[in-house]
Coordinates of C-alpha atoms in Angstrom, one line a residue:
Chain A
M125 CA 81.5 127.1 101.3
I126 CA 83.0 123.7 102.2
A127 CA 85.0 123.7 99.0
G128 CA 86.3 127.1 99.9
I129 CA 87.2 126.0 103.5
L130 CA 89.0 122.9 102.2
Y131 CA 90.9 125.1 99.7
A132 CA 91.9 127.7 102.2
Y133 CA 93.0 125.2 104.9
D134 CA 94.2 122.3 102.8
H135 CA 97.2 121.8 105.1
L136 CA 94.9 121.3 108.1
L137 CA 91.5 119.8 106.8
E138 CA 90.2 117.2 104.5
G139 CA 86.6 116.6 103.3
I140 CA 84.7 113.6 102.3
D141 CA 83.1 114.2 98.8
D142 CA 79.4 114.9 98.6
T143 CA 79.0 115.1 102.4
G144 CA 79.3 118.0 104.8
I145 CA 82.0 116.2 106.8
I146 CA 85.3 118.0 107.5
L147 CA 88.1 116.0 109.2
A148 CA 91.4 117.0 110.7
K149 CA 94.1 115.9 108.2
K150 CA 96.3 114.8 111.1
R151 CA 94.2 112.7 113.3
P152 CA 96.3 111.4 116.3
Q153 CA 95.9 107.6 117.0
N154 CA 95.0 106.3 120.5
K155 CA 92.6 108.9 121.5
I156 CA 89.0 109.3 121.7
A157 CA 87.7 111.1 118.6
I158 CA 85.8 114.2 119.2
L159 CA 83.1 115.3 116.7
S160 CA 80.7 118.3 116.6
G161 CA 78.5 119.9 114.0
G162 CA 75.1 121.2 113.2
G163 CA 73.8 123.7 110.7
S164 CA 76.1 126.0 108.7
G165 CA 75.8 129.7 109.0
H166 CA 77.8 129.8 112.3
E167 CA 81.2 130.0 110.8
P168 CA 83.9 129.7 112.0
A169 CA 81.9 127.1 114.0
D170 CA 82.5 124.3 113.7
S171 CA 85.0 123.8 110.9
G172 CA 87.3 126.5 112.5
Y173 CA 87.7 124.2 115.5
V174 CA 88.7 121.0 113.7
G175 CA 92.5 120.3 114.0
K176 CA 95.1 119.0 116.4
G177 CA 94.2 120.0 119.9
M178 CA 90.5 120.4 119.5
L179 CA 87.9 118.5 117.3
D180 CA 88.8 115.6 115.1
G181 CA 85.9 116.5 112.6
C182 CA 82.7 118.2 112.2
I183 CA 79.6 117.6 110.2
C184 CA 78.1 120.6 108.5
G185 CA 74.5 120.8 107.5
P186 CA 72.8 123.3 105.2
I187 CA 72.4 126.9 106.7
F188 CA 70.6 126.6 110.1
E189 CA 69.7 122.9 109.4
P190 CA 71.4 119.9 110.8
P191 CA 73.3 117.3 108.7
T192 CA 71.8 113.9 107.9
V193 CA 72.0 111.0 110.1
E194 CA 73.9 109.1 107.5
E195 CA 76.6 111.8 107.4
I196 CA 77.1 111.6 111.1
V197 CA 77.3 107.8 111.1
L198 CA 79.9 108.1 108.3
A199 CA 82.0 110.7 110.3
I200 CA 81.9 108.3 113.3
Q201 CA 83.0 105.4 111.3
K202 CA 85.9 107.5 109.8
S203 CA 87.1 108.9 113.0
D204 CA 86.8 106.2 115.6
Q205 CA 90.3 105.0 116.4
G206 CA 89.0 102.2 118.6
L207 CA 88.6 104.3 121.7
G208 CA 85.2 105.6 120.9
V209 CA 83.7 108.9 119.7
L210 CA 82.3 111.8 121.7
L211 CA 79.7 113.9 120.0
I212 CA 79.4 117.5 121.2
V213 CA 75.8 118.6 120.3
K214 CA 74.2 122.0 120.6
N215 CA 70.8 121.6 122.3
F216 CA 68.3 122.2 119.5
E217 CA 65.5 119.8 118.8
K218 CA 66.6 118.9 115.3
D219 CA 70.3 118.6 116.1
V220 CA 69.6 116.3 119.1
A221 CA 67.3 114.1 116.9
V222 CA 69.9 113.4 114.1
F223 CA 72.9 113.1 116.4
S224 CA 71.0 110.7 118.7
Q225 CA 69.8 108.6 115.9
A226 CA 73.3 108.4 114.5
Q227 CA 74.7 107.5 117.8
A228 CA 72.3 104.6 118.2
I229 CA 73.1 103.3 114.6
A230 CA 76.9 103.5 115.3
Q231 CA 76.6 101.9 118.7
A232 CA 74.7 99.1 117.0
Q233 CA 77.6 98.8 114.6
G234 CA 79.9 98.3 117.5
H235 CA 81.2 101.9 118.1
Q236 CA 81.4 103.3 121.5
V237 CA 79.7 106.7 121.2
A238 CA 78.8 109.2 123.9
Q239 CA 77.1 112.6 123.6
V240 CA 77.7 115.9 125.4
L241 CA 74.6 118.2 125.1
V242 CA 75.5 121.9 125.4
N243 CA 72.8 124.2 126.6
D244 CA 74.6 127.3 127.8
D245 CA 71.9 129.7 126.7
C246 CA 70.4 131.2 129.8
S247 CA 67.9 133.5 128.3
I248 CA 64.9 131.5 129.2
D249 CA 63.4 133.5 131.9
S250 CA 60.5 131.6 133.1
A251 CA 60.1 127.8 133.6
S252 CA 56.7 127.9 132.1
F253 CA 58.0 129.3 128.9
K254 CA 58.2 126.2 126.7
K255 CA 61.6 126.7 125.3
R256 CA 64.7 124.7 125.9
R257 CA 68.1 126.2 127.0
R258 CA 69.9 126.2 123.6
G259 CA 73.5 125.5 122.9
V260 CA 75.3 128.6 121.7
A261 CA 78.7 130.3 122.0
A262 CA 80.1 128.4 125.1
T263 CA 79.9 125.3 123.0
V264 CA 83.3 126.6 121.7
L265 CA 84.8 126.6 125.1
V266 CA 83.5 123.1 125.8
Q267 CA 84.9 121.9 122.4
K268 CA 88.4 123.4 123.2
I269 CA 88.5 121.9 126.7
L270 CA 87.2 118.5 125.7
G271 CA 89.6 118.5 122.5
A272 CA 92.6 119.2 124.7
A273 CA 91.5 116.7 127.4
S274 CA 90.9 114.0 124.8
Y275 CA 94.8 113.7 124.6
D276 CA 94.8 112.8 128.4
I277 CA 91.5 111.0 129.1
T278 CA 91.1 107.7 127.3
D279 CA 87.9 106.6 129.0
L280 CA 84.8 107.7 127.1
N281 CA 82.6 107.8 130.2
K282 CA 85.1 110.0 132.0
L283 CA 85.4 112.4 129.0
K284 CA 81.7 112.7 128.7
A285 CA 81.4 113.4 132.5
L286 CA 83.9 116.2 132.1
G287 CA 81.9 117.5 129.3
D288 CA 78.6 117.5 131.3
Q289 CA 80.5 119.2 134.2
L290 CA 81.6 121.9 131.8
V291 CA 78.1 122.5 130.4
Y292 CA 76.8 122.7 134.0
N293 CA 79.2 125.6 134.6
S294 CA 78.5 127.5 131.4
N295 CA 76.1 130.3 130.7
T296 CA 75.6 132.6 127.6
L297 CA 73.3 135.4 126.8
G298 CA 73.0 137.1 123.5
V299 CA 71.5 140.3 122.1
A300 CA 70.7 141.1 118.5
L301 CA 70.9 144.5 116.8
S302 CA 69.6 143.2 113.6
P303 CA 68.1 139.7 112.4
A304 CA 70.0 137.2 110.4
S305 CA 69.4 136.5 106.8
F306 CA 67.8 133.2 105.8
I307 CA 68.4 131.5 102.5
D308 CA 65.2 129.7 103.0
S309 CA 62.6 132.5 102.7
K310 CA 59.9 130.3 104.2
R311 CA 61.7 130.5 107.6
E312 CA 60.4 133.1 110.0
G313 CA 63.0 135.3 111.8
F314 CA 62.2 138.2 114.1
S315 CA 62.2 141.8 112.9
L316 CA 63.7 144.9 114.7
A317 CA 63.2 148.6 114.2
Q318 CA 66.4 150.6 113.3
D319 CA 67.1 151.6 116.9
E320 CA 65.8 148.5 118.6
I321 CA 67.7 145.6 120.2
Y322 CA 66.5 142.2 121.3
F323 CA 67.8 140.4 124.4
G324 CA 68.0 136.5 124.5
I325 CA 67.8 135.7 120.8
G326 CA 69.1 132.4 119.5
I327 CA 71.8 131.9 116.9
H328 CA 69.2 130.7 114.2
G329 CA 67.1 133.8 114.9
E330 CA 65.0 132.4 117.6
P331 CA 63.1 135.2 119.4
G332 CA 64.4 136.6 122.6
Y333 CA 62.8 137.8 125.9
R334 CA 62.7 141.5 125.5
K335 CA 63.0 144.3 122.9
E336 CA 64.1 147.7 123.9
I337 CA 65.6 150.8 122.3
F338 CA 69.4 150.8 122.2
H339 CA 71.1 153.1 124.7
S340 CA 74.7 152.3 125.0
S341 CA 77.2 149.4 125.2
E342 CA 77.4 150.0 128.9
R343 CA 73.7 149.4 129.4
L344 CA 74.0 146.2 127.3
A345 CA 76.8 145.1 129.6
I346 CA 74.8 145.7 132.7
E347 CA 71.8 143.6 131.4
L348 CA 73.9 140.8 130.3
V349 CA 76.3 140.6 133.3
N350 CA 73.4 140.9 135.8
K351 CA 71.6 138.0 134.1
L352 CA 74.7 135.9 134.2
K353 CA 75.3 136.9 137.8
N354 CA 71.8 135.5 138.6
Q355 CA 72.8 132.2 137.1
F356 CA 76.2 131.8 138.7
H357 CA 75.6 133.7 142.1
F358 CA 79.1 135.1 141.7
K359 CA 81.4 134.8 144.7
Q360 CA 84.6 136.8 145.3
N361 CA 87.8 135.2 143.9
E362 CA 86.0 132.6 141.8
K363 CA 87.7 132.0 138.5
Y364 CA 85.8 132.4 135.1
A365 CA 86.7 132.1 131.5
L366 CA 85.1 134.9 129.4
M367 CA 84.0 134.8 125.7
I368 CA 82.6 137.8 124.0
N369 CA 81.3 136.6 120.7
G370 CA 80.2 138.6 117.6
L371 CA 77.2 137.3 115.8
G372 CA 78.6 138.0 112.4
A373 CA 78.0 141.6 111.3
T374 CA 79.3 143.4 114.4
P375 CA 82.5 145.2 114.1
L376 CA 85.4 144.1 116.3
L377 CA 85.7 147.7 117.3
E378 CA 82.2 147.5 119.0
L379 CA 83.0 144.1 120.6
F380 CA 86.1 145.8 122.3
V381 CA 84.1 148.7 123.5
F382 CA 81.6 146.1 125.1
T383 CA 84.6 144.1 126.4
H384 CA 85.8 147.0 128.3
D385 CA 82.3 147.7 129.7
V386 CA 82.1 144.1 130.9
S387 CA 85.5 144.1 132.3
R388 CA 84.5 146.9 134.7
L389 CA 81.3 145.2 135.9
L390 CA 83.1 141.9 136.5
Q391 CA 86.0 143.7 138.4
L392 CA 83.2 145.2 140.7
E393 CA 82.0 141.7 141.4
G394 CA 85.5 140.7 142.4
I395 CA 85.7 137.6 140.3
D396 CA 88.9 136.5 138.6
V397 CA 88.7 136.4 134.8
C398 CA 91.6 134.1 134.1
F399 CA 90.8 133.5 130.4
K400 CA 89.5 135.8 127.8
K401 CA 88.4 135.4 124.1
V402 CA 87.0 138.3 122.0
G403 CA 85.9 137.8 118.4
N404 CA 83.5 136.0 116.0
F405 CA 83.4 132.3 117.2
M406 CA 79.8 131.2 116.9
T407 CA 78.0 133.5 114.5
S408 CA 74.5 133.7 113.2
N409 CA 75.1 134.3 109.5
D410 CA 75.0 138.2 109.1
M411 CA 73.2 139.0 112.3
A412 CA 74.5 142.1 114.1
G413 CA 74.8 141.7 117.8
L414 CA 76.9 139.7 120.3
S415 CA 76.8 137.2 123.1
L416 CA 78.5 137.1 126.4
S417 CA 79.6 133.7 127.8
L418 CA 81.1 132.7 131.1
L419 CA 82.4 129.3 132.2
K420 CA 83.2 128.9 135.9
I421 CA 86.6 127.3 136.2
E422 CA 86.2 124.7 138.9
D423 CA 89.5 122.9 138.2
E424 CA 92.9 124.5 137.2
Q425 CA 93.2 121.9 134.6
W426 CA 90.4 123.4 132.6
L427 CA 92.3 126.6 132.2
K428 CA 95.4 124.7 131.1
Y429 CA 93.2 123.0 128.4
L430 CA 91.8 126.3 127.3
E431 CA 95.4 127.8 127.0
A432 CA 96.8 124.7 125.3
D433 CA 98.1 125.1 121.7
C434 CA 95.9 124.0 118.9
E435 CA 95.9 124.0 115.1
C436 CA 92.5 125.4 114.2
Y437 CA 91.7 128.3 112.0
G438 CA 88.9 129.7 114.1
W439 CA 90.3 129.5 117.7
Chain B
M14 CA 88.0 150.2 122.3
I15 CA 91.7 150.4 123.2
A16 CA 90.9 149.7 126.9
G17 CA 88.9 146.6 125.7
I18 CA 91.8 145.5 123.5
L19 CA 94.3 145.9 126.4
Y20 CA 92.0 144.0 128.8
A21 CA 91.4 141.1 126.3
Y22 CA 95.1 140.7 125.4
D23 CA 96.9 141.8 128.5
H24 CA 99.4 138.9 128.2
L25 CA 100.5 140.3 124.7
L26 CA 99.9 144.1 124.6
E27 CA 100.5 147.2 126.6
G28 CA 99.2 150.7 126.1
I29 CA 100.5 154.2 126.9
D30 CA 97.9 156.1 128.9
D31 CA 96.0 158.8 127.2
T32 CA 97.4 157.9 123.7
G33 CA 96.4 155.5 120.9
I34 CA 99.6 153.7 121.2
I35 CA 99.6 149.9 121.6
L36 CA 102.9 148.1 122.1
A37 CA 104.0 144.5 122.2
K38 CA 104.7 143.5 125.7
K39 CA 107.7 141.5 124.9
R40 CA 109.7 143.6 122.5
P41 CA 112.9 141.8 121.6
Q42 CA 116.2 143.7 121.8
N43 CA 118.6 144.1 118.9
K44 CA 116.1 144.5 116.1
I45 CA 114.7 147.2 114.1
A46 CA 111.3 148.2 115.6
I47 CA 108.4 148.0 113.2
L48 CA 105.5 150.4 113.8
S49 CA 102.2 150.8 111.8
G50 CA 99.0 152.5 112.5
G51 CA 96.3 154.9 111.1
G52 CA 92.7 155.4 111.8
S53 CA 90.6 153.0 113.8
G54 CA 87.6 151.2 112.4
H55 CA 89.7 148.6 110.6
E56 CA 90.0 146.1 113.4
P57 CA 91.9 143.8 113.9
A58 CA 94.2 146.1 111.9
D59 CA 96.6 147.2 113.3
S60 CA 96.5 146.2 117.0
G61 CA 95.9 142.6 115.9
Y62 CA 99.3 142.4 114.3
V63 CA 101.2 143.7 117.2
G64 CA 103.2 141.0 118.9
K65 CA 106.2 138.8 118.7
G66 CA 107.0 138.1 115.0
M67 CA 105.1 140.9 113.5
L68 CA 104.8 144.6 114.6
D69 CA 106.5 146.0 117.7
G70 CA 103.7 148.5 118.0
C71 CA 100.8 150.5 116.4
I72 CA 99.4 153.9 116.8
C73 CA 95.5 154.1 116.6
G74 CA 93.7 157.3 115.7
P75 CA 90.0 158.0 116.0
I76 CA 87.7 156.1 113.6
F77 CA 89.0 156.7 110.0
E78 CA 91.3 159.5 111.2
P79 CA 95.1 159.2 111.6
P80 CA 96.8 159.5 115.1
T81 CA 98.6 162.7 116.0
V82 CA 102.2 163.4 115.1
E83 CA 103.0 163.6 118.8
E84 CA 101.8 160.1 119.4
I85 CA 103.7 158.7 116.4
V86 CA 106.9 160.4 117.7
L87 CA 106.3 159.0 121.2
A88 CA 105.9 155.5 119.7
I89 CA 109.1 155.9 117.9
Q90 CA 111.0 156.9 121.1
K91 CA 109.4 154.0 123.1
S92 CA 110.2 151.4 120.5
D93 CA 113.7 152.3 119.1
Q94 CA 116.1 149.8 120.4
G95 CA 119.0 151.7 118.7
L96 CA 118.7 149.9 115.4
G97 CA 116.1 152.3 114.1
V98 CA 112.4 152.2 113.4
L99 CA 110.5 151.3 110.2
L100 CA 107.0 152.8 109.8
I101 CA 104.6 151.0 107.6
V102 CA 102.1 153.6 106.4
K103 CA 98.9 153.1 104.2
N104 CA 98.9 155.5 101.4
F105 CA 96.2 158.0 102.4
E106 CA 97.0 161.7 102.1
K107 CA 96.4 162.4 105.9
D108 CA 98.2 159.3 107.1
V109 CA 101.3 160.1 105.0
A110 CA 101.2 163.7 106.3
V111 CA 101.5 162.8 110.0
F112 CA 103.8 159.9 109.6
S113 CA 106.2 161.9 107.5
Q114 CA 106.1 164.8 110.0
A115 CA 106.7 162.4 112.9
Q116 CA 109.6 160.8 111.0
A117 CA 111.3 164.2 110.5
I118 CA 110.9 165.1 114.1
A119 CA 112.2 161.8 115.3
Q120 CA 115.1 161.9 112.9
A121 CA 116.0 165.3 114.1
Q122 CA 116.1 163.8 117.7
G123 CA 118.7 161.3 116.4
H124 CA 116.4 158.3 115.7
Q125 CA 117.0 156.3 112.4
V126 CA 113.5 156.2 110.8
A127 CA 112.4 154.9 107.5
Q128 CA 108.9 154.5 105.9
V129 CA 107.4 151.9 103.7
L130 CA 104.3 153.3 101.9
V131 CA 101.8 150.6 101.0
N132 CA 99.6 151.4 97.9
D133 CA 98.2 148.0 97.0
D134 CA 94.8 149.2 95.9
C135 CA 94.7 148.8 92.2
S136 CA 91.1 150.1 91.6
I137 CA 92.3 153.3 90.0
D138 CA 91.5 152.6 86.4
S139 CA 92.6 155.6 84.5
A140 CA 95.8 157.6 85.0
S141 CA 93.9 160.8 84.5
F142 CA 91.6 160.0 87.4
K143 CA 93.1 162.1 90.2
K144 CA 93.1 159.5 92.9
R145 CA 96.1 157.8 94.5
R146 CA 96.5 154.0 94.9
R147 CA 95.5 153.5 98.5
G148 CA 96.9 151.2 101.2
V149 CA 94.5 148.4 102.0
A150 CA 94.4 144.8 102.9
A151 CA 97.8 143.7 101.4
T152 CA 99.3 146.0 104.1
V153 CA 98.8 143.1 106.5
L154 CA 100.9 140.8 104.2
V155 CA 103.6 143.5 104.1
Q156 CA 103.5 143.8 107.9
K157 CA 103.7 140.1 108.3
I158 CA 106.8 139.7 106.2
L159 CA 108.6 142.8 107.4
G160 CA 107.8 141.8 111.0
A161 CA 109.4 138.3 110.4
A162 CA 112.2 139.7 108.4
S163 CA 113.1 142.3 111.1
Y164 CA 114.6 139.4 113.2
D165 CA 117.0 138.7 110.4
I166 CA 117.7 142.1 108.7
T167 CA 119.3 144.7 110.9
D168 CA 120.1 147.3 108.3
L169 CA 117.2 149.7 108.2
N170 CA 117.8 150.6 104.5
K171 CA 117.7 146.9 103.5
L172 CA 114.5 146.2 105.5
K173 CA 112.9 149.3 103.8
A174 CA 114.0 148.1 100.4
L175 CA 112.4 144.8 101.1
G176 CA 109.2 146.6 102.0
D177 CA 109.2 148.6 98.8
Q178 CA 109.8 145.4 96.8
L179 CA 106.7 143.8 98.6
V180 CA 104.5 146.8 97.9
Y181 CA 105.5 146.7 94.2
N182 CA 104.4 143.1 94.1
S183 CA 101.1 143.6 95.9
N184 CA 97.6 144.4 94.5
T185 CA 94.2 144.5 96.0
L186 CA 90.7 145.1 94.7
G187 CA 87.6 145.6 97.0
V188 CA 83.9 145.4 96.5
A189 CA 81.1 146.8 98.8
L190 CA 77.7 145.4 99.3
S191 CA 76.8 148.1 101.8
P192 CA 78.5 151.4 103.0
A193 CA 80.4 151.8 106.3
S194 CA 78.9 153.6 109.2
F195 CA 80.5 156.9 110.2
I196 CA 80.7 158.1 113.7
D197 CA 81.3 161.6 112.3
S198 CA 78.1 162.4 110.5
K199 CA 79.6 165.3 108.6
R200 CA 81.6 162.8 106.6
E201 CA 80.2 161.7 103.3
G202 CA 80.2 158.0 102.4
F203 CA 78.6 156.4 99.3
S204 CA 75.2 154.9 99.1
L205 CA 74.0 151.8 97.5
A206 CA 70.6 150.3 96.6
Q207 CA 69.7 147.0 98.3
D208 CA 70.7 144.9 95.3
E209 CA 73.7 147.0 94.2
I210 CA 77.4 146.5 94.7
Y211 CA 80.3 148.8 94.1
F212 CA 83.7 147.9 92.7
G213 CA 86.9 149.5 93.9
I214 CA 85.7 151.2 97.1
G215 CA 88.3 152.3 99.7
I216 CA 88.4 151.2 103.4
H217 CA 87.1 154.5 104.6
G218 CA 84.2 154.4 102.2
E219 CA 86.0 156.2 99.4
P220 CA 84.0 155.7 96.2
G221 CA 84.8 153.0 93.7
Y222 CA 84.9 152.8 89.9
R223 CA 81.6 151.1 89.0
K224 CA 78.2 150.2 90.5
E225 CA 76.2 147.3 89.3
I226 CA 73.5 144.8 90.3
F227 CA 74.9 141.9 92.3
H228 CA 74.5 138.6 90.4
S229 CA 76.7 136.0 92.1
S230 CA 79.9 135.4 94.0
E231 CA 81.3 133.8 90.8
R232 CA 80.7 137.1 88.8
L233 CA 82.5 139.1 91.6
A234 CA 85.4 136.6 91.4
I235 CA 85.6 137.0 87.6
E236 CA 85.7 140.8 87.8
L237 CA 88.3 141.0 90.6
V238 CA 90.6 138.2 89.3
N239 CA 90.6 139.7 85.8
K240 CA 91.5 143.2 87.2
L241 CA 94.4 141.6 89.3
K242 CA 95.5 139.6 86.2
N243 CA 95.8 142.8 84.2
Q244 CA 98.0 144.2 87.0
F245 CA 100.3 141.2 87.3
H246 CA 100.2 139.7 83.8
F247 CA 100.0 136.2 85.3
K248 CA 102.5 133.7 84.1
Q249 CA 102.3 129.9 84.5
N250 CA 103.8 128.6 87.7
E251 CA 104.3 132.1 89.3
K252 CA 103.9 131.8 93.0
Y253 CA 101.4 134.0 94.8
A254 CA 100.1 134.7 98.4
L255 CA 96.3 135.2 98.5
M256 CA 94.3 137.1 101.0
I257 CA 90.6 137.2 100.9
N258 CA 89.4 140.0 103.4
G259 CA 86.0 140.6 104.7
L260 CA 85.2 144.2 105.2
G261 CA 83.5 143.7 108.7
A262 CA 79.9 142.8 108.1
T263 CA 80.2 139.9 105.6
P264 CA 79.7 136.4 107.0
L265 CA 82.7 134.1 106.8
L266 CA 80.3 131.7 105.0
E267 CA 80.2 134.1 102.1
L268 CA 83.9 134.7 102.1
F269 CA 84.5 130.9 101.7
V270 CA 82.0 130.7 98.8
F271 CA 83.9 133.5 97.1
T272 CA 87.4 131.7 98.0
H273 CA 86.1 128.7 96.1
D274 CA 85.2 130.8 93.1
V275 CA 88.5 132.5 93.1
S276 CA 90.4 129.3 93.6
R277 CA 89.0 127.9 90.4
L278 CA 89.8 131.0 88.3
L279 CA 93.4 131.1 89.6
Q280 CA 93.7 127.3 88.8
L281 CA 92.8 128.1 85.2
E282 CA 95.5 130.7 85.1
G283 CA 98.0 128.0 86.1
I284 CA 99.6 130.1 88.8
D285 CA 100.7 128.5 92.2
V286 CA 98.8 130.0 95.2
C287 CA 101.3 128.9 97.9
F288 CA 99.9 130.9 100.8
K289 CA 96.2 131.6 101.7
K290 CA 94.6 133.6 104.2
V291 CA 90.7 134.1 104.5
G292 CA 89.0 136.2 107.2
N293 CA 88.5 139.7 108.5
F294 CA 91.9 141.3 108.4
M295 CA 91.5 144.9 107.4
T296 CA 87.9 145.9 107.9
S297 CA 86.0 149.1 107.2
N298 CA 83.9 149.3 110.3
D299 CA 80.6 147.6 109.5
M300 CA 80.8 147.7 105.6
A301 CA 79.6 144.6 103.9
G302 CA 81.9 143.4 101.2
L303 CA 85.3 141.9 100.7
S304 CA 88.6 142.4 99.0
L305 CA 91.0 140.2 97.1
S306 CA 94.7 140.6 97.4
L307 CA 97.6 138.9 95.7
L308 CA 101.2 139.2 96.5
K309 CA 103.6 137.8 93.9
I310 CA 106.2 135.8 95.8
E311 CA 109.5 136.7 94.1
D312 CA 111.7 135.1 96.8
E313 CA 111.1 131.8 98.7
Q314 CA 112.1 133.6 101.9
W315 CA 109.0 135.7 101.6
L316 CA 106.9 132.6 101.9
K317 CA 108.9 131.5 105.0
Y318 CA 108.3 134.8 106.6
L319 CA 104.5 134.6 105.8
E320 CA 104.4 131.1 107.4
A321 CA 106.6 131.9 110.5
D322 CA 104.9 131.8 113.8
C323 CA 103.8 135.0 115.4
E324 CA 101.9 136.0 118.7
C325 CA 99.3 138.4 117.4
Y326 CA 95.6 138.2 118.0
G327 CA 94.5 139.1 114.4
W328 CA 96.9 137.1 112.2

């Protein structure tokens, strides 16, 4: 896969042999380097967001498994321009473990390294339910804003603080119509009957909070928008960025039907959707389904960063 | 679906109520208007190619069914700036019928209208086999080049002649891993066993030329590259544009694995792949599978047109 990506985008990207590291070919000097990564199987995440204006690099692990600590350390060494490195990490136990270990090693070597942990998945209904809020599709919005901001903000603590604020203002909810395929057959996914859907699933096939029979795109939109409304407590005229993300095997046609249903509900809430993105951004291999993300825009500058040009194949 | 597209891309696109017409919001004056269209279910084709630098508009029919003659005539009327309209039509019997009727009606009304018929599908093995070469993924490459060229070429006959030359230099071959879904249950698709693949299928589920058991991406690449080689009679140092197109339900990860396999075979042939595009460009609803297109670059200007900036959500 990585060889194919590097062939297709040889004008944008370069790899490091025998690793899952993909770096932007043109890495501007005098900025904080932004790295992200995690398991593969989520394409175009994260390689599709490497390039001028977004990430300086990413580290790809095997399908649904994080990269090694050594690879992350090497990516930090290669990308640090002297102003430090910000790691954007999706909140999964294994990902947090390897990125945190790599951070500690690189810091011991003298690199300034900070971490933004994205946990936008708001499917966890009950506090007693021992699951963490996972990092899913809104990660891409966080990557875009921090990527653009890294051309302005040269203080690593400030850039991390912006990232934390973005995460605090992000929520995502997903629904599956079919499970993902696993290469590793030992791994357990969920199963669904032909007409069943599953709310709140994770991007590695983690189980959700409720199965039901599929009725219509509109009913899906009502469930997901209501759940997000409960997170945000929508107020009239608040500004939001919207991402409707296909999980890999859902036709764009269906995403647009759902987009229309969502738009009508958000209009009723009186909120201002000032930025929209519809497509496959953070997939779950060949899972059929979608996720709905909202990011509350608390600062007009965030919108400018979302709209800024970038040279990335997946944005 | 159209309402969702117009909502998501309200800065780029506008519709005409109660029709399947989608027009670029900014339509430059003093150029030939380029229109395309056909059945829906192929998203991002064709709405994803409407915008500055590519198509001036498209006319979307129901899923896998062409739009009406009246809608095409209306789109011609709305988009003609006085220099005429070029229709880019995929070579399917029903599409050709409605676009040709609309062309005749608009011409009788005083519009200059020409048609480029794209028939890049080279899956038809035998001349005695009563099927036509269909218009599939290379249509998008033809749309891109003609769209960019329409800012330079103001003579409709010359632009059509360029289009015909592009079509002559285009070949595509597809393979399905699963059939597409049909909304219209009367319509017959093909069926495939779990481990079977089907070479030469069409984007509406038209049958292919051979079923076999799936072995590997590399074996797929050998079959498709060899078939394209027979069409083009590759010569060393010839230049080609490459498109690897997902049919809707194939993960990008798998497209990149295939891309790598194709790249090695093309390298052995000694041809120069000077332009590459990998992703979902001309889908077949939720069909799993892919197609491989090559366009022989006979004029350096074609490459410049491919590389030119455009404001389209699907390119």
